[in-house]
Amino acid sequence: QVTLKESGPGILQPSQTLSLTCTFSGFSLSTYGTGVGWIRQPSGKGLEWLTNIWWDDDKYYNPSLKSRLAISKDTSNNQAFLKITNVDTADTATYYCARIVEGIPFEDWGQGVMVTVSS
Amino acid sequence: DIQMTQSPSSMSASLGDRVTITCRASQDIGNYLNWFQQKSGKSPRRMIYGATNLAAGVPSRFSGSKSGSDYSLTISSLESEDVAIYYCLQSIQYLTWTFGGGTKLELK
């Protein structure tokens, strides 16, 4: 059974760095064709793809946010991480991580974690 | 960057209706088009991948098709449980991905 769960600070102030963790089970990020992606959704708005990390440590970022994003992984501990620097109120959203299988996106999703940026 | 234009942004239909939602890609994405369903307060669920492949556990009334640069999600006979927001996602292999803007489907 595959599970993913996001965790994060809940609330942070503008200009700080947001650090999120995706802890997963039931698959390995060292398996060929496997990846983990991060997606966010402001309340009442649509889905926005942020970034993917692949089994071979390849990384791809949303061009509009690329300068502020950093994705990484800890294969041994079944975790993926997302950092967003210099956050603003526009970064307030629910953040999801999701599994990529054989290059096919987002077969499984976490429950999401709400992040609020407020002074 | 590849843009995905999804239409309509919202629609209402009656039970038993045939419903079609469309996404148009700004560049060639081959068959790298996926559809997701999101019910209120829930995480998205993958419905279609590779433009036409039904994801595991998805009812057969859902189908995906491609015509040129237009991709469609069709529900052959709308049921109440299909009320949701639907999103397309282009996933050109190992590159940057893009969601469409979403289609809110309601019952008439």
XYZ file of C-alpha atoms in Angstrom:
227
model
C 0.000 0.000 0.000
C 1.367 3.391 -1.032
C 1.000 6.350 1.307
C 2.373 9.882 1.233
C 2.106 12.511 3.940
C 3.175 16.119 3.852
C 4.370 18.036 6.870
C 5.303 21.659 7.343
C 5.329 24.657 9.696
C 1.678 25.651 9.297
C 2.345 29.360 9.467
C 5.347 31.521 8.675
C 6.165 35.157 8.053
C 6.895 36.914 4.765
C 10.523 36.655 3.582
C 11.113 33.427 5.517
C 11.972 30.077 3.938
C 9.267 27.432 3.789
C 10.453 23.868 4.386
C 8.134 20.971 3.590
C 8.659 17.241 3.980
C 6.928 14.422 2.119
C 7.225 11.118 3.965
C 6.156 8.132 1.943
C 5.884 4.361 2.103
C 5.138 1.538 -0.298
C 7.629 2.580 -2.963
C 11.263 3.585 -3.372
C 12.597 6.763 -4.928
C 15.553 4.746 -6.184
C 13.384 2.708 -8.572
C 13.799 3.492 -12.269
C 11.066 5.809 -13.581
C 9.859 6.804 -10.123
C 9.527 10.377 -8.986
C 7.854 12.647 -6.465
C 6.221 15.918 -7.365
C 4.996 18.890 -5.379
C 1.778 20.675 -6.276
C 0.057 23.538 -4.493
C -3.452 24.975 -4.407
C -4.464 28.318 -2.906
C -7.852 28.165 -1.261
C -10.604 28.201 -3.875
C -8.154 28.219 -6.777
C -6.634 25.725 -9.186
C -3.716 23.324 -8.994
C -0.201 24.572 -9.696
C 2.641 22.179 -10.470
C 5.820 23.219 -8.637
C 8.581 20.664 -9.099
C 9.527 17.019 -9.617
C 12.464 14.967 -8.433
C 13.304 11.683 -10.152
C 14.922 8.419 -9.113
C 18.191 9.526 -10.742
C 18.121 12.876 -8.861
C 17.037 14.837 -11.919
C 15.005 17.870 -10.921
C 12.586 20.099 -12.800
C 10.982 23.310 -11.640
C 8.057 25.534 -12.568
C 9.794 28.278 -14.575
C 7.823 31.055 -12.856
C 9.089 29.963 -9.424
C 12.389 28.307 -10.296
C 14.625 30.851 -8.554
C 12.854 30.247 -5.221
C 12.388 26.469 -5.245
C 14.671 23.645 -4.192
C 13.674 19.984 -4.162
C 15.721 17.174 -2.669
C 15.307 13.614 -1.444
C 16.517 11.161 1.171
C 16.056 7.788 -0.439
C 17.120 5.816 2.621
C 14.441 7.398 4.781
C 11.741 7.578 2.082
C 11.414 11.334 2.157
C 11.312 14.193 -0.323
C 11.764 17.828 0.609
C 10.728 21.182 -0.804
C 12.137 24.560 0.153
C 10.649 27.855 -0.996
C 12.694 30.912 -0.201
C 11.496 34.463 0.432
C 7.832 33.541 0.863
C 5.008 36.010 0.372
C 1.280 35.943 1.123
C 0.815 34.594 -2.416
C 2.494 31.366 -1.258
C -0.397 30.666 1.128
C -1.833 27.383 -0.098
C -2.342 23.696 0.493
C 0.777 21.839 -0.620
C 0.572 18.278 -1.917
C 3.204 15.706 -2.746
C 2.381 12.942 -5.198
C 4.026 9.826 -6.659
C 5.140 9.434 -10.255
C 5.284 5.862 -11.557
C 7.200 4.955 -14.722
C 7.011 8.599 -15.723
C 3.224 8.697 -15.393
C 2.194 11.495 -13.094
C 0.586 11.469 -9.733
C -0.899 8.035 -9.246
C -0.994 8.618 -5.485
C -1.354 11.824 -3.484
C -0.822 12.907 0.060
C -3.606 14.538 2.056
C -2.016 17.955 1.685
C -0.654 20.394 4.245
C -1.933 23.941 4.679
C 0.641 26.689 4.797
C -0.206 30.268 5.705
C 2.159 33.168 5.145
C 1.194 36.071 7.353
C 2.839 38.817 9.295
C 6.590 27.107 -21.574
C 3.645 24.926 -22.540
C 0.254 26.457 -21.737
C -2.886 24.388 -21.250
C -6.191 26.091 -22.023
C -9.084 24.241 -20.424
C -12.739 24.803 -21.288
C -15.313 25.411 -20.084
C -14.286 26.823 -16.721
C -17.630 25.743 -15.301
C -20.659 23.857 -16.451
C -23.847 22.295 -15.201
C -25.438 19.131 -16.512
C -28.263 16.777 -15.643
C -27.970 13.214 -14.417
C -27.486 10.910 -17.381
C -26.087 13.656 -19.637
C -22.995 13.183 -21.740
C -20.347 15.655 -20.562
C -17.196 16.707 -22.387
C -14.348 18.848 -21.067
C -11.492 19.972 -23.296
C -7.875 21.045 -22.961
C -5.795 22.565 -25.713
C -2.014 22.513 -25.610
C 0.063 25.434 -26.877
C 2.699 23.027 -28.215
C 2.853 19.402 -29.232
C 2.645 17.203 -26.139
C 2.008 13.918 -27.886
C -0.077 11.728 -25.615
C 1.360 13.201 -22.406
C -2.013 14.405 -21.153
C -3.680 13.378 -17.923
C -6.983 14.140 -16.235
C -7.621 14.552 -12.522
C -10.805 14.799 -10.499
C -10.923 16.782 -7.278
C -13.925 16.625 -4.989
C -14.501 19.287 -2.393
C -12.001 19.103 0.435
C -10.179 16.112 -1.047
C -6.861 15.454 -2.773
C -7.006 15.102 -6.556
C -7.509 11.674 -8.093
C -5.999 10.584 -11.383
C -8.700 9.523 -13.855
C -6.977 9.311 -17.245
C -3.302 9.083 -18.196
C -1.551 9.014 -21.550
C -4.540 10.858 -23.066
C -6.737 7.759 -23.344
C -5.851 5.266 -20.595
C -8.310 4.767 -17.757
C -6.640 4.762 -14.346
C -7.224 1.800 -12.061
C -10.601 1.810 -10.373
C -12.078 4.576 -12.510
C -15.588 3.856 -13.809
C -15.860 2.995 -17.490
C -18.210 5.933 -18.130
C -15.069 8.096 -18.115
C -12.960 8.227 -21.259
C -10.210 10.334 -22.777
C -9.550 11.242 -26.390
C -7.263 13.332 -28.550
C -7.863 15.292 -31.715
C -4.889 17.268 -32.938
C -3.827 19.514 -30.055
C -7.207 19.149 -28.323
C -7.696 16.619 -25.563
C -11.076 15.705 -24.132
C -12.446 14.035 -21.038
C -15.906 12.584 -21.557
C -18.382 11.247 -19.037
C -20.855 9.160 -21.004
C -23.687 9.318 -18.469
C -23.321 11.753 -15.611
C -23.834 10.473 -12.095
C -24.157 12.530 -8.924
C -20.795 11.326 -7.639
C -19.103 12.921 -10.654
C -19.692 16.440 -9.327
C -16.175 17.786 -8.909
C -13.532 20.003 -10.430
C -11.582 18.416 -13.259
C -8.045 19.371 -14.242
C -5.875 18.402 -17.165
C -2.110 18.100 -16.778
C 0.464 17.968 -19.547
C 3.446 15.856 -18.546
C 5.961 15.894 -21.377
C 8.403 13.335 -20.171
C 10.931 14.574 -17.638
C 10.315 18.230 -18.419
C 8.234 20.942 -16.779
C 4.561 20.149 -16.369
C 1.460 22.348 -16.490
C -2.082 22.043 -15.170
C -5.067 23.463 -16.968
C -7.212 25.998 -15.153
C -9.884 23.511 -14.120
C -13.535 22.846 -14.952
C -16.134 22.949 -12.212
C -18.871 20.431 -12.964
C -22.184 20.852 -11.180
C -25.606 19.239 -11.389
C -28.364 21.153 -13.117
